[in-house]
Amino acid sequence: MPTVAVVQGHAAAAGFVLALCHNYVLMRSDRGVLYMSEVDLGIPLPDYFTVLFRAKIGSVSARRDALLRGTKIRGADAARLGIVDGVKGSEEELEDAGIRLAEQLAARKWDGEIYKVIRQSLYPELCGVLGLGVSKPVLSKL
């Protein structure tokens, strides 16, 4: 099933990773940042973190700044960089947008197995490092 992350405030380190694990990410424009603190704290990143960032953040410079500079990325910048799918100005607007998006996606009534296969095929390196086998579609369903 599709998943939607609604980031109400700061999403640092594993919180940033958790947000990126979703299919869609919405964030507030008036507060909160996405931030990978490991470089500032002197903590190395696990392989699956860097693979996730490569898979989910298309901009090389955005990945570099997030992981190697510890840049705190605000909502508008995260949207401009393609890290989040949208920003809203208040908690209520963000919550409403998240619910609306989730309802729109759920209304599509996609086959969960097919959705899983397509999603896994989008991120083969990530699935590999996590030890997840890439599923093959059932041809009779196609």
PDB file of C-alpha atoms in Angstrom:
ATOM      1  CA  MET A   1       0.000   0.000   0.000  1.00  0.00           C
ATOM      2  CA  PRO A   2       1.184   3.556  -0.542  1.00  0.00           C
ATOM      3  CA  THR A   3       2.344   5.376   2.576  1.00  0.00           C
ATOM      4  CA  VAL A   4       2.270   9.074   3.468  1.00  0.00           C
ATOM      5  CA  ALA A   5       4.554  10.758   6.003  1.00  0.00           C
ATOM      6  CA  VAL A   6       3.331  14.005   7.559  1.00  0.00           C
ATOM      7  CA  VAL A   7       6.286  15.821   9.134  1.00  0.00           C
ATOM      8  CA  GLN A   8       4.911  18.243  11.751  1.00  0.00           C
ATOM      9  CA  GLY A   9       8.254  19.440  13.133  1.00  0.00           C
ATOM     10  CA  HIS A  10      11.891  18.375  13.125  1.00  0.00           C
ATOM     11  CA  ALA A  11      12.813  15.072  11.495  1.00  0.00           C
ATOM     12  CA  ALA A  12      16.423  14.486  12.489  1.00  0.00           C
ATOM     13  CA  ALA A  13      18.610  11.430  11.870  1.00  0.00           C
ATOM     14  CA  ALA A  14      16.354   8.354  12.048  1.00  0.00           C
ATOM     15  CA  GLY A  15      13.304  10.644  11.810  1.00  0.00           C
ATOM     16  CA  PHE A  16      14.548  11.902   8.443  1.00  0.00           C
ATOM     17  CA  VAL A  17      15.191   8.288   7.396  1.00  0.00           C
ATOM     18  CA  LEU A  18      11.699   7.252   8.543  1.00  0.00           C
ATOM     19  CA  ALA A  19      10.128  10.045   6.481  1.00  0.00           C
ATOM     20  CA  LEU A  20      12.105   8.974   3.383  1.00  0.00           C
ATOM     21  CA  CYS A  21      10.870   5.395   3.805  1.00  0.00           C
ATOM     22  CA  HIS A  22       7.388   6.577   2.809  1.00  0.00           C
ATOM     23  CA  ASN A  23       6.107   6.910  -0.735  1.00  0.00           C
ATOM     24  CA  TYR A  24       4.958  10.482  -0.160  1.00  0.00           C
ATOM     25  CA  VAL A  25       6.254  13.088   2.296  1.00  0.00           C
ATOM     26  CA  LEU A  26       4.488  16.300   3.310  1.00  0.00           C
ATOM     27  CA  MET A  27       6.026  18.891   5.616  1.00  0.00           C
ATOM     28  CA  ARG A  28       5.183  22.162   7.320  1.00  0.00           C
ATOM     29  CA  SER A  29       6.568  25.340   5.829  1.00  0.00           C
ATOM     30  CA  ASP A  30       6.427  27.352   9.045  1.00  0.00           C
ATOM     31  CA  ARG A  31       8.450  25.080  11.341  1.00  0.00           C
ATOM     32  CA  GLY A  32      10.668  22.056  11.406  1.00  0.00           C
ATOM     33  CA  VAL A  33      13.661  20.849   9.451  1.00  0.00           C
ATOM     34  CA  LEU A  34      14.995  17.679   7.909  1.00  0.00           C
ATOM     35  CA  TYR A  35      18.449  17.112   9.371  1.00  0.00           C
ATOM     36  CA  MET A  36      21.067  14.373   9.416  1.00  0.00           C
ATOM     37  CA  SER A  37      23.097  15.093  12.546  1.00  0.00           C
ATOM     38  CA  GLU A  38      25.598  12.236  12.192  1.00  0.00           C
ATOM     39  CA  VAL A  39      28.342  14.298  10.539  1.00  0.00           C
ATOM     40  CA  ASP A  40      28.072  16.907  13.330  1.00  0.00           C
ATOM     41  CA  LEU A  41      28.139  14.190  15.999  1.00  0.00           C
ATOM     42  CA  GLY A  42      30.954  12.189  14.396  1.00  0.00           C
ATOM     43  CA  ILE A  43      28.822   9.080  13.879  1.00  0.00           C
ATOM     44  CA  PRO A  44      29.220   6.998  10.695  1.00  0.00           C
ATOM     45  CA  LEU A  45      26.108   6.149   8.713  1.00  0.00           C
ATOM     46  CA  PRO A  46      24.962   2.575   8.156  1.00  0.00           C
ATOM     47  CA  ASP A  47      25.049   1.483   4.510  1.00  0.00           C
ATOM     48  CA  TYR A  48      21.275   1.345   4.273  1.00  0.00           C
ATOM     49  CA  PHE A  49      21.019   5.050   5.227  1.00  0.00           C
ATOM     50  CA  THR A  50      23.233   6.165   2.343  1.00  0.00           C
ATOM     51  CA  VAL A  51      21.554   3.767  -0.086  1.00  0.00           C
ATOM     52  CA  LEU A  52      18.150   5.156   0.971  1.00  0.00           C
ATOM     53  CA  PHE A  53      19.340   8.725   0.386  1.00  0.00           C
ATOM     54  CA  ARG A  54      20.687   7.797  -3.060  1.00  0.00           C
ATOM     55  CA  ALA A  55      17.400   6.085  -3.922  1.00  0.00           C
ATOM     56  CA  LYS A  56      15.068   8.802  -2.648  1.00  0.00           C
ATOM     57  CA  ILE A  57      16.918  12.099  -3.208  1.00  0.00           C
ATOM     58  CA  GLY A  58      17.757  12.652  -6.857  1.00  0.00           C
ATOM     59  CA  SER A  59      19.926  15.733  -6.444  1.00  0.00           C
ATOM     60  CA  VAL A  60      23.572  14.905  -5.791  1.00  0.00           C
ATOM     61  CA  SER A  61      24.137  18.302  -4.181  1.00  0.00           C
ATOM     62  CA  ALA A  62      21.084  17.895  -1.920  1.00  0.00           C
ATOM     63  CA  ARG A  63      22.376  14.495  -0.748  1.00  0.00           C
ATOM     64  CA  ARG A  64      25.850  15.928  -0.218  1.00  0.00           C
ATOM     65  CA  ASP A  65      24.542  18.856   1.795  1.00  0.00           C
ATOM     66  CA  ALA A  66      22.241  16.674   3.900  1.00  0.00           C
ATOM     67  CA  LEU A  67      24.832  13.989   4.675  1.00  0.00           C
ATOM     68  CA  LEU A  68      28.215  15.754   4.492  1.00  0.00           C
ATOM     69  CA  ARG A  69      27.338  19.284   5.657  1.00  0.00           C
ATOM     70  CA  GLY A  70      24.568  18.523   8.120  1.00  0.00           C
ATOM     71  CA  THR A  71      22.372  21.117   6.432  1.00  0.00           C
ATOM     72  CA  LYS A  72      19.057  21.723   8.167  1.00  0.00           C
ATOM     73  CA  ILE A  73      16.554  21.684   5.318  1.00  0.00           C
ATOM     74  CA  ARG A  74      13.369  23.711   5.789  1.00  0.00           C
ATOM     75  CA  GLY A  75      10.082  22.790   4.111  1.00  0.00           C
ATOM     76  CA  ALA A  76      10.203  25.119   1.108  1.00  0.00           C
ATOM     77  CA  ASP A  77      13.770  24.072   0.326  1.00  0.00           C
ATOM     78  CA  ALA A  78      12.896  20.380   0.773  1.00  0.00           C
ATOM     79  CA  ALA A  79      10.067  20.788  -1.759  1.00  0.00           C
ATOM     80  CA  ARG A  80      12.303  22.690  -4.190  1.00  0.00           C
ATOM     81  CA  LEU A  81      14.919  19.939  -3.938  1.00  0.00           C
ATOM     82  CA  GLY A  82      12.305  17.223  -4.499  1.00  0.00           C
ATOM     83  CA  ILE A  83      12.796  15.686  -1.051  1.00  0.00           C
ATOM     84  CA  VAL A  84       9.181  16.279  -0.002  1.00  0.00           C
ATOM     85  CA  ASP A  85       6.068  16.274  -2.135  1.00  0.00           C
ATOM     86  CA  GLY A  86       4.468  19.340  -0.612  1.00  0.00           C
ATOM     87  CA  VAL A  87       4.494  21.864   2.204  1.00  0.00           C
ATOM     88  CA  LYS A  88       1.661  23.429   4.168  1.00  0.00           C
ATOM     89  CA  GLY A  89       1.607  26.468   6.429  1.00  0.00           C
ATOM     90  CA  SER A  90       0.002  25.077   9.557  1.00  0.00           C
ATOM     91  CA  GLU A  91      -0.519  21.871  11.489  1.00  0.00           C
ATOM     92  CA  GLU A  92      -4.178  21.745  10.453  1.00  0.00           C
ATOM     93  CA  GLU A  93      -3.442  22.322   6.752  1.00  0.00           C
ATOM     94  CA  LEU A  94      -0.738  19.674   6.800  1.00  0.00           C
ATOM     95  CA  GLU A  95      -2.915  17.125   8.573  1.00  0.00           C
ATOM     96  CA  ASP A  96      -5.792  17.771   6.152  1.00  0.00           C
ATOM     97  CA  ALA A  97      -3.465  17.455   3.142  1.00  0.00           C
ATOM     98  CA  GLY A  98      -2.014  14.197   4.460  1.00  0.00           C
ATOM     99  CA  ILE A  99      -5.442  12.696   5.061  1.00  0.00           C
ATOM    100  CA  ARG A 100      -6.692  13.886   1.663  1.00  0.00           C
ATOM    101  CA  LEU A 101      -3.686  12.370  -0.145  1.00  0.00           C
ATOM    102  CA  ALA A 102      -4.003   9.080   1.750  1.00  0.00           C
ATOM    103  CA  GLU A 103      -7.724   8.897   0.927  1.00  0.00           C
ATOM    104  CA  GLN A 104      -7.052   9.619  -2.768  1.00  0.00           C
ATOM    105  CA  LEU A 105      -4.439   6.873  -2.888  1.00  0.00           C
ATOM    106  CA  ALA A 106      -6.628   4.390  -1.006  1.00  0.00           C
ATOM    107  CA  ALA A 107      -9.530   5.093  -3.367  1.00  0.00           C
ATOM    108  CA  ARG A 108      -7.432   3.733  -6.237  1.00  0.00           C
ATOM    109  CA  LYS A 109      -7.748   0.243  -4.678  1.00  0.00           C
ATOM    110  CA  TRP A 110      -4.496  -0.972  -6.211  1.00  0.00           C
ATOM    111  CA  ASP A 111      -3.508  -4.614  -5.881  1.00  0.00           C
ATOM    112  CA  GLY A 112      -1.101  -4.617  -2.925  1.00  0.00           C
ATOM    113  CA  GLU A 113       1.104  -7.382  -4.325  1.00  0.00           C
ATOM    114  CA  ILE A 114       1.544  -5.561  -7.633  1.00  0.00           C
ATOM    115  CA  TYR A 115       2.194  -2.280  -5.817  1.00  0.00           C
ATOM    116  CA  LYS A 116       4.886  -4.038  -3.742  1.00  0.00           C
ATOM    117  CA  VAL A 117       6.562  -5.512  -6.824  1.00  0.00           C
ATOM    118  CA  ILE A 118       6.653  -2.150  -8.586  1.00  0.00           C
ATOM    119  CA  ARG A 119       7.952  -0.382  -5.474  1.00  0.00           C
ATOM    120  CA  GLN A 120      10.688  -2.984  -4.970  1.00  0.00           C
ATOM    121  CA  SER A 121      11.724  -2.665  -8.618  1.00  0.00           C
ATOM    122  CA  LEU A 122      12.136   1.093  -8.115  1.00  0.00           C
ATOM    123  CA  TYR A 123      14.668   0.546  -5.322  1.00  0.00           C
ATOM    124  CA  PRO A 124      16.627  -2.647  -6.094  1.00  0.00           C
ATOM    125  CA  GLU A 125      19.852  -1.496  -4.395  1.00  0.00           C
ATOM    126  CA  LEU A 126      17.980  -0.554  -1.234  1.00  0.00           C
ATOM    127  CA  CYS A 127      16.087  -3.862  -1.194  1.00  0.00           C
ATOM    128  CA  GLY A 128      19.406  -5.662  -1.675  1.00  0.00           C
ATOM    129  CA  VAL A 129      21.190  -3.961   1.215  1.00  0.00           C
ATOM    130  CA  LEU A 130      18.166  -4.629   3.443  1.00  0.00           C
ATOM    131  CA  GLY A 131      18.108  -8.290   2.433  1.00  0.00           C
ATOM    132  CA  LEU A 132      14.685  -8.043   0.814  1.00  0.00           C
ATOM    133  CA  GLY A 133      14.214 -10.231  -2.206  1.00  0.00           C
ATOM    134  CA  VAL A 134      12.682  -8.481  -5.150  1.00  0.00           C
ATOM    135  CA  SER A 135       9.332 -10.099  -5.824  1.00  0.00           C
ATOM    136  CA  LYS A 136       8.313 -11.189  -9.284  1.00  0.00           C
ATOM    137  CA  PRO A 137       4.816 -10.333 -10.491  1.00  0.00           C
ATOM    138  CA  VAL A 138       2.268 -13.056 -10.894  1.00  0.00           C
ATOM    139  CA  LEU A 139       1.734 -13.120 -14.660  1.00  0.00           C
ATOM    140  CA  SER A 140      -1.852 -14.328 -14.421  1.00  0.00           C
ATOM    141  CA  LYS A 141      -2.734 -11.067 -12.660  1.00  0.00           C
ATOM    142  CA  LEU A 142      -1.289  -8.936 -15.422  1.00  0.00           C
TER     143      LEU A 142
END
